[in-house]
JSON list of C-alpha atoms in Angstrom, two decimals:
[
{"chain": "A", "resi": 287, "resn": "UNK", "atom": "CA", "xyz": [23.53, 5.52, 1.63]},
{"chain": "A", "resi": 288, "resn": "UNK", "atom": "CA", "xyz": [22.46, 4.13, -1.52]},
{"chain": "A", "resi": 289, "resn": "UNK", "atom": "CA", "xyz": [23.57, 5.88, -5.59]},
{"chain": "A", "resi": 290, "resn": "UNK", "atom": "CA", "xyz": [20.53, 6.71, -7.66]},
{"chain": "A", "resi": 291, "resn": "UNK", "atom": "CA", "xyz": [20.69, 3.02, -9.56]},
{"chain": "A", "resi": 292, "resn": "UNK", "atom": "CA", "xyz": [19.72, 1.72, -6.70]},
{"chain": "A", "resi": 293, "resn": "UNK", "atom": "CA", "xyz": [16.80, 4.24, -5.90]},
{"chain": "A", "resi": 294, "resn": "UNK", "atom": "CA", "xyz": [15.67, 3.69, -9.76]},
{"chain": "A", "resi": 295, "resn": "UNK", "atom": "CA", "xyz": [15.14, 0.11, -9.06]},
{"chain": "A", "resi": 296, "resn": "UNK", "atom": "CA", "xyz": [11.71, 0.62, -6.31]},
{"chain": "A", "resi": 297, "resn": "UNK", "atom": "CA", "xyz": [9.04, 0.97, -8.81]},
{"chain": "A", "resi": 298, "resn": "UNK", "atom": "CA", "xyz": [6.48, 2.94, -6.85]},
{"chain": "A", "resi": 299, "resn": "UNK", "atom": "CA", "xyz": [2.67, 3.54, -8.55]},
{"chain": "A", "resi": 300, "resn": "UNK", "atom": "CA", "xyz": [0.04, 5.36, -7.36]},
{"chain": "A", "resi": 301, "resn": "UNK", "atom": "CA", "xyz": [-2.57, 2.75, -6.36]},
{"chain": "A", "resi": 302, "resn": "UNK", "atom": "CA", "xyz": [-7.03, 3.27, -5.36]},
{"chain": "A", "resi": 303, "resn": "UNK", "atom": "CA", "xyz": [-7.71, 1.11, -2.44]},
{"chain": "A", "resi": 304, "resn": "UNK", "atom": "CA", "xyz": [-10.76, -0.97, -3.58]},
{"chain": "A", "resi": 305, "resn": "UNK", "atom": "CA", "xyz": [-11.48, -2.88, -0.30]},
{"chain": "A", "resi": 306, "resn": "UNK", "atom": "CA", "xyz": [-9.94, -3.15, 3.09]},
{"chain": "A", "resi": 307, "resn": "UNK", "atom": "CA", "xyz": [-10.66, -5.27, 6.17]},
{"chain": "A", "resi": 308, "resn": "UNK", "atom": "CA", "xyz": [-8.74, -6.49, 9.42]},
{"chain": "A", "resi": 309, "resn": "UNK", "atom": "CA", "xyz": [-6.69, -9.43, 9.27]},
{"chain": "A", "resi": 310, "resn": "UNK", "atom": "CA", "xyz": [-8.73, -12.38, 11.47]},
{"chain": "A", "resi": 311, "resn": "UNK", "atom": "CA", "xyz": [-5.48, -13.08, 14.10]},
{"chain": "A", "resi": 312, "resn": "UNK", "atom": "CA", "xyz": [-3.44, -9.36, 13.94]},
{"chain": "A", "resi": 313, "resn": "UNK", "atom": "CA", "xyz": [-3.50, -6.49, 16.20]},
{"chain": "A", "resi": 314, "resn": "UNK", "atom": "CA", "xyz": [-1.30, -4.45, 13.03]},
{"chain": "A", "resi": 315, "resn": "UNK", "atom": "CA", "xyz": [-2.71, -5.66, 9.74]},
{"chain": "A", "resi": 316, "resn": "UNK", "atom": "CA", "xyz": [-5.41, -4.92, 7.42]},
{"chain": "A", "resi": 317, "resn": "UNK", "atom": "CA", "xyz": [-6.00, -6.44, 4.22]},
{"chain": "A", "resi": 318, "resn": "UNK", "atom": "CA", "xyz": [-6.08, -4.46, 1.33]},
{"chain": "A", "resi": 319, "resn": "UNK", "atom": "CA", "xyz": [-6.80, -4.80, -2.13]},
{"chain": "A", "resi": 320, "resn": "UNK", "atom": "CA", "xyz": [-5.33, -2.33, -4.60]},
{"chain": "A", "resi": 321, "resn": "UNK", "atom": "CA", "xyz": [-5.88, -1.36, -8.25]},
{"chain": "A", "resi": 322, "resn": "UNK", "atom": "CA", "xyz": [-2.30, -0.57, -9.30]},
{"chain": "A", "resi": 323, "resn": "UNK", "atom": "CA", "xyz": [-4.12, 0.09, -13.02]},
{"chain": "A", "resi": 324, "resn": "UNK", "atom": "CA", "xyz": [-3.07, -3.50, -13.90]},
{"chain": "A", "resi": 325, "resn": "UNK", "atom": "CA", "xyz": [-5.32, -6.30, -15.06]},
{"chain": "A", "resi": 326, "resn": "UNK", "atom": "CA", "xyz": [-6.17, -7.57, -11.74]},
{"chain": "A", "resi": 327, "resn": "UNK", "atom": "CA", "xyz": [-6.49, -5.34, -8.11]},
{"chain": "A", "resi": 328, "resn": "UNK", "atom": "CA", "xyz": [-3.25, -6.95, -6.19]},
{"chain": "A", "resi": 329, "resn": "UNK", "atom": "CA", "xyz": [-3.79, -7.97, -2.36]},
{"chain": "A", "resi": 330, "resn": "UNK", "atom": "CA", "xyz": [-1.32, -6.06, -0.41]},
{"chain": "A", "resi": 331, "resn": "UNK", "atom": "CA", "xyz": [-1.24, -6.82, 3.85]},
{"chain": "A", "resi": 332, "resn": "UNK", "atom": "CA", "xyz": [-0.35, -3.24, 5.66]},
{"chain": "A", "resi": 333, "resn": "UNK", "atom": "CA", "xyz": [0.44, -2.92, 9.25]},
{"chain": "A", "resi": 334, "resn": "UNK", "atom": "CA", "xyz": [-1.59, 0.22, 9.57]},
{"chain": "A", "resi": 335, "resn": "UNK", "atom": "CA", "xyz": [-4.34, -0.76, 11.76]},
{"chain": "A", "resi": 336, "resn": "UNK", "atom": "CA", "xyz": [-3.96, 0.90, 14.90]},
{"chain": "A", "resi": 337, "resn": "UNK", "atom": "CA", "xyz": [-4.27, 4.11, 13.17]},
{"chain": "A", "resi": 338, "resn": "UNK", "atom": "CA", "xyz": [-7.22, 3.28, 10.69]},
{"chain": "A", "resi": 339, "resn": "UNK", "atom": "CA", "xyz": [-10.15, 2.59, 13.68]},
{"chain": "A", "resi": 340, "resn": "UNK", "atom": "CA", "xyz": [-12.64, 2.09, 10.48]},
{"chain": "A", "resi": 341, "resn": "UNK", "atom": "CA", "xyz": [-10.54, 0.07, 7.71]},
{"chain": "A", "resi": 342, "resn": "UNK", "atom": "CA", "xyz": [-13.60, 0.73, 5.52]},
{"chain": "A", "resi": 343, "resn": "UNK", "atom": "CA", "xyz": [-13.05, 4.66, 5.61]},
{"chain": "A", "resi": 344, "resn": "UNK", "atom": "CA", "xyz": [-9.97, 3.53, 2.74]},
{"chain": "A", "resi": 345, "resn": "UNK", "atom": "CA", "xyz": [-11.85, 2.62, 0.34]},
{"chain": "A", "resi": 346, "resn": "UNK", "atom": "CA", "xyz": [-11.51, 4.64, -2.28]},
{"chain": "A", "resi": 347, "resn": "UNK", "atom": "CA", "xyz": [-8.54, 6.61, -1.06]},
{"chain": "A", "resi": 348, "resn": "UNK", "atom": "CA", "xyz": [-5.48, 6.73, -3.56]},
{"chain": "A", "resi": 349, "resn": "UNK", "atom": "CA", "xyz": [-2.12, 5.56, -1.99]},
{"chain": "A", "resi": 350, "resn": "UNK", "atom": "CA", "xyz": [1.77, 5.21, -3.25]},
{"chain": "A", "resi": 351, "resn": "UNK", "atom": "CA", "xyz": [2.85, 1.28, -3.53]},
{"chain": "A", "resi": 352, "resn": "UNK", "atom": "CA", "xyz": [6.13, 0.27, -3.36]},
{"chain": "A", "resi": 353, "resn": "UNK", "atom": "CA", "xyz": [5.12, -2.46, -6.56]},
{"chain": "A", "resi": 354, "resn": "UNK", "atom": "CA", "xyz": [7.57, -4.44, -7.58]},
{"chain": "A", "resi": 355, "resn": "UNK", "atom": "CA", "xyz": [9.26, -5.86, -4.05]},
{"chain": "A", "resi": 356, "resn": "UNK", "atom": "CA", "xyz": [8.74, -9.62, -4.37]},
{"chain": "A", "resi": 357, "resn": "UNK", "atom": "CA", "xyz": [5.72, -11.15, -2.52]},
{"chain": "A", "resi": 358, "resn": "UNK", "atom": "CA", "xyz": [6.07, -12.15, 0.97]},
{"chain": "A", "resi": 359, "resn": "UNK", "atom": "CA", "xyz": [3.74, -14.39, 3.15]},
{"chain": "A", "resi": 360, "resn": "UNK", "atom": "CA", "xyz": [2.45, -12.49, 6.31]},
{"chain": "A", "resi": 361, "resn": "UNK", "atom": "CA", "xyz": [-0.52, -14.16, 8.61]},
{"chain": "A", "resi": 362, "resn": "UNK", "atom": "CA", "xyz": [-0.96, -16.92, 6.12]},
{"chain": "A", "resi": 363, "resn": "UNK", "atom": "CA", "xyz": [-1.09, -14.91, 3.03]},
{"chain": "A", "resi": 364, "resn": "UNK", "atom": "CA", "xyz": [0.45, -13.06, 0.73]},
{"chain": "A", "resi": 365, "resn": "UNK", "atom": "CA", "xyz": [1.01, -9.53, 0.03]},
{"chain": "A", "resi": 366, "resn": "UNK", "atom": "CA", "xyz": [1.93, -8.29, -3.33]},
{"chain": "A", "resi": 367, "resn": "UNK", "atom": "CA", "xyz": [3.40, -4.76, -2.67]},
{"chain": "A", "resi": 368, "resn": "UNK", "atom": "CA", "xyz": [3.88, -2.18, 0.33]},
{"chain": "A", "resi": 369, "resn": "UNK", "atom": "CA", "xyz": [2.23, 0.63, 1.02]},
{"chain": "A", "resi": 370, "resn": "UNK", "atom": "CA", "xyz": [4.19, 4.14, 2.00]},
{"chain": "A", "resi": 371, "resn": "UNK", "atom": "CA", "xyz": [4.12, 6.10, 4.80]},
{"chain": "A", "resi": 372, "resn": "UNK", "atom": "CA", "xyz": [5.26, 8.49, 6.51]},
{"chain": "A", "resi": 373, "resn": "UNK", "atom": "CA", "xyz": [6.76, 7.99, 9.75]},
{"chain": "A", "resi": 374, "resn": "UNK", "atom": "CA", "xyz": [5.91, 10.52, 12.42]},
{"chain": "A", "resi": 375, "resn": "UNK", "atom": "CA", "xyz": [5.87, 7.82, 15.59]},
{"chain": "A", "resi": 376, "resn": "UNK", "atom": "CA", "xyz": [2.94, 5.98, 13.43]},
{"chain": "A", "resi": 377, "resn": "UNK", "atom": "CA", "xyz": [1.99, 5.27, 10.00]},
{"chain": "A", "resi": 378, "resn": "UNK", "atom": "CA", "xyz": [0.77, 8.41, 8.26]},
{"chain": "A", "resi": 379, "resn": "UNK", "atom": "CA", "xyz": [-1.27, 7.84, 5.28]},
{"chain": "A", "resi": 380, "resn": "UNK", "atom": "CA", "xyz": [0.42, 9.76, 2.03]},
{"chain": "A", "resi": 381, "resn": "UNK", "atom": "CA", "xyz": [-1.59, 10.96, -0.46]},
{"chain": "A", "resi": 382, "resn": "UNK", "atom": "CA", "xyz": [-1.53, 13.01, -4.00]},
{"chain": "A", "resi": 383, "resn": "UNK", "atom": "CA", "xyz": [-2.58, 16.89, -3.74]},
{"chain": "A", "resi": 384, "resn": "UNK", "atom": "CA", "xyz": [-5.10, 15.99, -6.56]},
{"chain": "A", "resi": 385, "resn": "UNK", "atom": "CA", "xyz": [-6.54, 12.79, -7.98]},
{"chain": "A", "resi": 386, "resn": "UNK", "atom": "CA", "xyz": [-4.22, 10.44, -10.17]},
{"chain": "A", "resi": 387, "resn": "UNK", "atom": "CA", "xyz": [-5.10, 7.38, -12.75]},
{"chain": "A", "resi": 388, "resn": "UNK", "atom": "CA", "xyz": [-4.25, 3.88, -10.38]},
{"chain": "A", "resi": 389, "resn": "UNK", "atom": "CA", "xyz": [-0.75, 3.00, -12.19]},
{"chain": "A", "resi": 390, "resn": "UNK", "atom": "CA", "xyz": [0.71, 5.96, -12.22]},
{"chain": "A", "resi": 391, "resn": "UNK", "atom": "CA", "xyz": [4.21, 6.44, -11.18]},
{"chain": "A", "resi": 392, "resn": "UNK", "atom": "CA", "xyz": [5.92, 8.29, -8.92]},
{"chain": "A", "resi": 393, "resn": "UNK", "atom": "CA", "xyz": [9.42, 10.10, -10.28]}
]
């Protein structure tokens, strides 16, 4: 188990999926790119595929982002954040009951 000061340290922001495409090379990851309500959309790689048949149908969907984990290189490139899910034997999506401004946190 982990105390709460560790929990407080994963920033995690509410984030509008601007664009998302397969990765050339992976049966698991698509490309995304997120506005996190920062000065620039980040590029975050998800391993969501095989339960997204149309990547395309994301756009526009609003998403939680685990934002401040240091970026790692997947496929070649790099990803600048995680996206949540739940786990029910796949990726499940997660999303707010009611629209939220990109950026905002989750408490």
């Amino acid at each position: 188990m982990i105390n709460i000061d560790d929990f407080k340290k994963v920033e995690i922001k509410m984030g509008k999926i601007l664009s998302a495409e397969r990765v050339e090379g992976s049966e698991k990851l698509l490309k995304l790119m997120v506005d996190l309500g920062e000065e620039a959309p980040r590029q975050i790689l998800s391993g969501i595929s095989k339960v997204v048949p149309e990547p395309e149908s994301l756009v526009g969907k609003i998403v939680p982002v685990a934002s401040n984990l240091e970026p790692r290189q997947m496929m070649g490139m790099e990803s600048q954040g995680m996206i949540l899910c739940a786990d029910d034997k796949e990726p499940v999506l997660l999303h707010p009951a009611r629209d939220v401004k990109p950026g905002s946190t989750v408490k």
